XYZ file of C-alpha atoms in Angstrom:
109
model
C 0.000 0.000 0.000
C 1.077 3.581 -0.640
C -0.556 5.115 2.406
C 2.522 6.943 3.755
C 3.554 8.670 0.511
C -0.030 9.578 -0.305
C -0.648 10.780 3.234
C 2.379 13.033 2.866
C 1.013 14.273 -0.444
C -2.403 14.903 1.097
C -0.774 16.834 3.935
C 1.207 18.884 1.419
C -1.928 19.610 -0.604
C -3.776 20.582 2.542
C -1.044 22.984 3.625
C -0.569 24.446 0.155
C -4.320 24.854 -0.369
C -4.857 26.752 2.872
C -3.807 30.094 1.362
C -6.151 29.458 -1.557
C -9.012 29.051 0.855
C -8.305 32.386 2.480
C -9.281 31.030 5.859
C -7.412 32.609 8.745
C -9.162 30.380 11.260
C -8.144 26.835 12.069
C -10.505 24.268 10.555
C -12.865 22.390 12.843
C -12.861 18.597 13.136
C -15.875 18.266 10.794
C -14.100 20.501 8.269
C -10.881 18.478 8.536
C -12.895 15.299 7.946
C -14.370 16.865 4.807
C -10.956 18.038 3.572
C -9.417 14.592 4.052
C -12.317 12.835 2.338
C -12.297 15.347 -0.525
C -8.549 14.865 -1.034
C -9.117 11.110 -1.192
C -11.896 11.467 -3.758
C -9.717 13.731 -5.878
C -6.862 11.227 -5.730
C -9.245 8.454 -6.815
C -10.402 10.573 -9.757
C -6.775 11.268 -10.720
C -5.978 7.562 -10.520
C -8.915 6.719 -12.777
C -7.744 9.306 -15.290
C -4.229 7.851 -15.223
C -5.611 4.348 -15.776
C -7.642 5.610 -18.721
C -4.937 7.716 -20.367
C -1.610 6.045 -19.612
C 0.030 3.514 -21.862
C 2.810 2.773 -19.371
C 2.287 -0.408 -17.343
C 4.043 0.975 -14.261
C 1.868 4.095 -14.253
C -1.315 2.068 -14.683
C -0.276 -0.353 -11.931
C 0.525 2.527 -9.566
C -2.770 4.239 -10.404
C -4.695 1.019 -9.710
C -2.943 0.691 -6.348
C -3.686 4.322 -5.586
C -7.353 3.937 -6.531
C -7.730 0.821 -4.378
C -5.870 2.282 -1.403
C -7.686 5.618 -1.414
C -11.068 3.938 -1.755
C -10.217 1.805 1.292
C -9.018 4.822 3.287
C -12.120 6.827 2.385
C -14.332 3.916 3.446
C -12.516 3.764 6.781
C -12.869 7.532 7.142
C -16.616 7.339 6.517
C -16.943 4.507 9.024
C -15.035 6.569 11.587
C -17.100 9.739 11.188
C -20.275 7.661 11.504
C -18.939 6.011 14.648
C -17.927 9.380 16.122
C -21.193 10.958 14.940
C -19.329 13.721 13.136
C -20.901 15.232 10.040
C -18.188 16.355 7.589
C -18.608 20.038 6.812
C -17.841 21.580 3.441
C -15.414 24.477 3.651
C -13.241 26.826 1.623
C -10.237 24.480 1.663
C -12.261 21.547 0.306
C -13.706 23.818 -2.347
C -10.250 25.130 -3.309
C -8.896 21.582 -3.606
C -11.846 20.568 -5.777
C -11.480 23.641 -7.988
C -7.730 23.133 -8.444
C -8.210 19.447 -9.289
C -10.941 20.274 -11.800
C -8.655 22.798 -13.502
C -5.800 20.288 -13.606
C -8.055 17.558 -15.067
C -9.192 19.998 -17.763
C -5.549 20.519 -18.779
C -5.047 16.753 -19.040
C -8.253 16.000 -20.939
């Protein structure tokens, strides 16, 4: 599994997206849950695009691993928020991540 490298990437994206969000306040736990889940969904979408577009076996294999791993992590995250009775809350950081990913996908299409 590629959890550690992708967790580092997610942390980097989270930190680098904070200025885009323009939020001076620290995010709440429900907002953090939403950010983490959103980052996972975006990684899954990127993996699917790589599987569709790439002709390199290593890239496709990595993308399949990434898709599988992020789907598993997102399922665990959903199970955890249900158990803790936390409702993920949309926020500026999640929206900025989604917007940036959409723009990047448009460049690759």
